[in-house]
Amino acid sequence: MITDFKEIEHSALELDKKRRAELAKRLIKSLDEEIDSDIEQSWIDEVTRRKEEIKSGKVSPLLGEEVHKEARKILKK
């Protein structure tokens, strides 16, 4: 079994694009297995709150293009 990080990295980078993508997906999934239920619930609550603000008309959603354009303006200042 390969145990040295550099050997693993080298072997992984020699894989074709499809297999590298699959390996990356599995590695990322392995990091996400321990989900903090408090954090997960906080995100659900935040999404629900934002959805209600949009439905009520309190806020209006913006297109991603508009947000990026405005952000670029701010960053150029």
Backbone as JSON Lines, residues from 0, in Angstrom:
{"i":0,"aa":"M","n":[0.84,-1.19,0.0],"ca":[0.0,0.0,0.0],"c":[0.89,1.25,0.0]}
{"i":1,"aa":"I","n":[0.48,2.23,-0.79],"ca":[1.21,3.49,-0.85],"c":[0.85,4.3,0.39]}
{"i":2,"aa":"T","n":[1.85,4.75,1.14],"ca":[1.56,5.52,2.35],"c":[2.17,6.91,2.34]}
{"i":3,"aa":"D","n":[3.13,7.14,1.5],"ca":[3.77,8.45,1.44],"c":[2.89,9.41,0.65]}
{"i":4,"aa":"F","n":[2.65,10.59,1.21],"ca":[1.78,11.58,0.57],"c":[2.21,11.89,-0.86]}
{"i":5,"aa":"K","n":[3.51,12.1,-1.06],"ca":[4.01,12.45,-2.4],"c":[3.73,11.33,-3.4]}
{"i":6,"aa":"E","n":[3.86,10.07,-2.96],"ca":[3.57,8.95,-3.85],"c":[2.09,8.91,-4.2]}
{"i":7,"aa":"I","n":[1.25,9.14,-3.21],"ca":[-0.2,9.15,-3.45],"c":[-0.56,10.28,-4.41]}
{"i":8,"aa":"E","n":[0.0,11.45,-4.15],"ca":[-0.27,12.61,-5.01],"c":[0.18,12.32,-6.44]}
{"i":9,"aa":"H","n":[1.37,11.79,-6.6],"ca":[1.92,11.49,-7.92],"c":[1.02,10.49,-8.65]}
{"i":10,"aa":"S","n":[0.62,9.42,-7.94],"ca":[-0.24,8.4,-8.55],"c":[-1.59,9.0,-8.95]}
{"i":11,"aa":"A","n":[-2.15,9.83,-8.08],"ca":[-3.44,10.43,-8.37],"c":[-3.38,11.34,-9.59]}
{"i":12,"aa":"L","n":[-2.31,12.11,-9.71],"ca":[-2.18,13.03,-10.84],"c":[-1.94,12.32,-12.16]}
{"i":13,"aa":"E","n":[-1.55,11.07,-12.1],"ca":[-1.36,10.29,-13.33],"c":[-2.66,9.71,-13.86]}
{"i":14,"aa":"L","n":[-3.72,9.76,-13.06],"ca":[-5.02,9.25,-13.49],"c":[-5.59,10.14,-14.59]}
{"i":15,"aa":"D","n":[-6.47,9.56,-15.41],"ca":[-7.13,10.39,-16.43],"c":[-8.11,11.33,-15.73]}
{"i":16,"aa":"K","n":[-8.57,12.33,-16.45],"ca":[-9.4,13.39,-15.88],"c":[-10.65,12.85,-15.18]}
{"i":17,"aa":"K","n":[-11.31,11.89,-15.79],"ca":[-12.54,11.34,-15.23],"c":[-12.26,10.65,-13.89]}
{"i":18,"aa":"R","n":[-11.2,9.88,-13.81],"ca":[-10.87,9.16,-12.58],"c":[-10.38,10.12,-11.49]}
{"i":19,"aa":"R","n":[-9.66,11.18,-11.9],"ca":[-9.24,12.19,-10.91],"c":[-10.45,12.88,-10.3]}
{"i":20,"aa":"A","n":[-11.43,13.19,-11.16],"ca":[-12.66,13.83,-10.69],"c":[-13.4,12.92,-9.71]}
{"i":21,"aa":"E","n":[-13.47,11.64,-10.02],"ca":[-14.14,10.69,-9.13],"c":[-13.4,10.6,-7.8]}
{"i":22,"aa":"L","n":[-12.07,10.56,-7.86],"ca":[-11.27,10.5,-6.63],"c":[-11.49,11.77,-5.79]}
{"i":23,"aa":"A","n":[-11.49,12.92,-6.45],"ca":[-11.7,14.18,-5.74],"c":[-13.08,14.19,-5.08]}
{"i":24,"aa":"K","n":[-14.08,13.72,-5.79],"ca":[-15.43,13.66,-5.26],"c":[-15.48,12.78,-4.01]}
{"i":25,"aa":"R","n":[-14.84,11.63,-4.07],"ca":[-14.83,10.72,-2.92],"c":[-14.07,11.31,-1.73]}
{"i":26,"aa":"L","n":[-12.95,11.98,-2.01],"ca":[-12.18,12.58,-0.92],"c":[-12.98,13.69,-0.23]}
{"i":27,"aa":"I","n":[-13.63,14.52,-1.03],"ca":[-14.43,15.6,-0.46],"c":[-15.6,15.03,0.34]}
{"i":28,"aa":"K","n":[-16.23,13.99,-0.2],"ca":[-17.34,13.36,0.52],"c":[-16.86,12.81,1.86]}
{"i":29,"aa":"S","n":[-15.65,12.26,1.89],"ca":[-15.14,11.7,3.14],"c":[-14.93,12.79,4.19]}
{"i":30,"aa":"L","n":[-14.7,14.02,3.77],"ca":[-14.54,15.12,4.71],"c":[-15.88,15.62,5.24]}
{"i":31,"aa":"D","n":[-16.92,15.42,4.45],"ca":[-18.25,15.93,4.8],"c":[-19.08,14.94,5.6]}
{"i":32,"aa":"E","n":[-18.56,13.77,5.91],"ca":[-19.35,12.76,6.59],"c":[-19.73,13.18,8.01]}
{"i":33,"aa":"E","n":[-18.89,13.96,8.67],"ca":[-19.19,14.4,10.02],"c":[-19.87,15.76,9.96]}
{"i":34,"aa":"I","n":[-21.18,15.75,9.81],"ca":[-21.94,16.98,9.71],"c":[-22.37,17.41,11.11]}
{"i":35,"aa":"D","n":[-22.07,18.65,11.45],"ca":[-22.47,19.21,12.73],"c":[-23.95,19.57,12.61]}
{"i":36,"aa":"S","n":[-24.79,18.92,13.4],"ca":[-26.24,19.13,13.29],"c":[-26.65,20.55,13.63]}
{"i":37,"aa":"D","n":[-25.92,21.21,14.54],"ca":[-26.25,22.61,14.88],"c":[-25.99,23.53,13.68]}
{"i":38,"aa":"I","n":[-24.87,23.31,13.01],"ca":[-24.53,24.12,11.83],"c":[-25.53,23.84,10.71]}
{"i":39,"aa":"E","n":[-25.84,22.57,10.51],"ca":[-26.81,22.19,9.48],"c":[-28.15,22.88,9.73]}
{"i":40,"aa":"Q","n":[-28.61,22.87,10.97],"ca":[-29.89,23.5,11.32],"c":[-29.83,25.01,11.13]}
{"i":41,"aa":"S","n":[-28.68,25.61,11.45],"ca":[-28.51,27.06,11.26],"c":[-28.65,27.42,9.79]}
{"i":42,"aa":"W","n":[-28.06,26.6,8.9],"ca":[-28.19,26.87,7.47],"c":[-29.64,26.71,7.0]}
{"i":43,"aa":"I","n":[-30.31,25.7,7.49],"ca":[-31.72,25.49,7.13],"c":[-32.55,26.69,7.57]}
{"i":44,"aa":"D","n":[-32.31,27.16,8.8],"ca":[-33.02,28.34,9.31],"c":[-32.73,29.57,8.47]}
{"i":45,"aa":"E","n":[-31.47,29.76,8.07],"ca":[-31.09,30.92,7.25],"c":[-31.76,30.88,5.88]}
{"i":46,"aa":"V","n":[-31.77,29.72,5.27],"ca":[-32.41,29.57,3.96],"c":[-33.9,29.85,4.08]}
{"i":47,"aa":"T","n":[-34.53,29.33,5.11],"ca":[-35.96,29.55,5.33],"c":[-36.25,31.04,5.52]}
{"i":48,"aa":"R","n":[-35.41,31.72,6.33],"ca":[-35.58,33.15,6.58],"c":[-35.48,33.94,5.28]}
{"i":49,"aa":"R","n":[-34.45,33.63,4.49],"ca":[-34.26,34.36,3.23],"c":[-35.4,34.11,2.26]}
{"i":50,"aa":"K","n":[-35.87,32.87,2.22],"ca":[-36.99,32.53,1.33],"c":[-38.23,33.33,1.72]}
{"i":51,"aa":"E","n":[-38.5,33.42,3.01],"ca":[-39.65,34.19,3.48],"c":[-39.51,35.67,3.17]}
{"i":52,"aa":"E","n":[-38.3,36.22,3.29],"ca":[-38.08,37.63,2.97],"c":[-38.37,37.91,1.5]}
{"i":53,"aa":"I","n":[-38.01,36.98,0.64],"ca":[-38.29,37.14,-0.8],"c":[-39.78,37.03,-1.06]}
{"i":54,"aa":"K","n":[-40.41,36.0,-0.47],"ca":[-41.85,35.8,-0.69],"c":[-42.68,36.97,-0.19]}
{"i":55,"aa":"S","n":[-42.27,37.58,0.92],"ca":[-43.02,38.69,1.5],"c":[-42.77,40.0,0.77]}
{"i":56,"aa":"G","n":[-41.73,40.04,-0.07],"ca":[-41.39,41.27,-0.77],"c":[-40.47,42.18,0.01]}
{"i":57,"aa":"K","n":[-40.05,41.73,1.19],"ca":[-39.13,42.52,2.01],"c":[-37.81,42.76,1.28]}
{"i":58,"aa":"V","n":[-37.36,41.78,0.54],"ca":[-36.14,41.91,-0.27],"c":[-36.42,41.4,-1.67]}
{"i":59,"aa":"S","n":[-35.64,41.86,-2.63],"ca":[-35.76,41.4,-4.01],"c":[-34.46,40.7,-4.4]}
{"i":60,"aa":"P","n":[-34.59,39.53,-4.98],"ca":[-33.37,38.83,-5.41],"c":[-32.71,39.55,-6.57]}
{"i":61,"aa":"L","n":[-31.4,39.43,-6.65],"ca":[-30.64,40.03,-7.74],"c":[-30.04,38.92,-8.58]}
{"i":62,"aa":"L","n":[-29.86,39.2,-9.86],"ca":[-29.16,38.27,-10.73],"c":[-27.68,38.23,-10.34]}
{"i":63,"aa":"G","n":[-27.09,37.06,-10.44],"ca":[-25.67,36.92,-10.13],"c":[-24.81,37.88,-10.91]}
{"i":64,"aa":"E","n":[-25.18,38.13,-12.18],"ca":[-24.42,39.05,-13.03],"c":[-24.41,40.46,-12.44]}
{"i":65,"aa":"E","n":[-25.56,40.88,-11.9],"ca":[-25.64,42.21,-11.29],"c":[-24.77,42.29,-10.04]}
{"i":66,"aa":"V","n":[-24.8,41.26,-9.23],"ca":[-23.99,41.22,-8.01],"c":[-22.51,41.3,-8.37]}
{"i":67,"aa":"H","n":[-22.08,40.51,-9.35],"ca":[-20.68,40.51,-9.77],"c":[-20.26,41.87,-10.32]}
{"i":68,"aa":"K","n":[-21.13,42.49,-11.11],"ca":[-20.84,43.81,-11.67],"c":[-20.64,44.83,-10.57]}
{"i":69,"aa":"E","n":[-21.54,44.83,-9.59],"ca":[-21.45,45.77,-8.47],"c":[-20.21,45.5,-7.63]}
{"i":70,"aa":"A","n":[-19.91,44.24,-7.41],"ca":[-18.72,43.88,-6.63],"c":[-17.43,44.36,-7.31]}
{"i":71,"aa":"R","n":[-17.39,44.22,-8.64],"ca":[-16.22,44.69,-9.38],"c":[-16.06,46.2,-9.25]}
{"i":72,"aa":"K","n":[-17.18,46.94,-9.27],"ca":[-17.13,48.39,-9.11],"c":[-16.54,48.74,-7.74]}
{"i":73,"aa":"I","n":[-17.03,48.06,-6.71],"ca":[-16.56,48.33,-5.34],"c":[-15.08,48.0,-5.21]}
{"i":74,"aa":"L","n":[-14.64,46.91,-5.79],"ca":[-13.25,46.5,-5.66],"c":[-12.29,47.43,-6.42]}
{"i":75,"aa":"K","n":[-12.79,48.11,-7.45],"ca":[-11.94,49.01,-8.22],"c":[-11.69,50.33,-7.49]}
{"i":76,"aa":"K","n":[-12.49,50.64,-6.49],"ca":[-12.35,51.92,-5.77],"c":[-11.1,51.95,-4.95]}
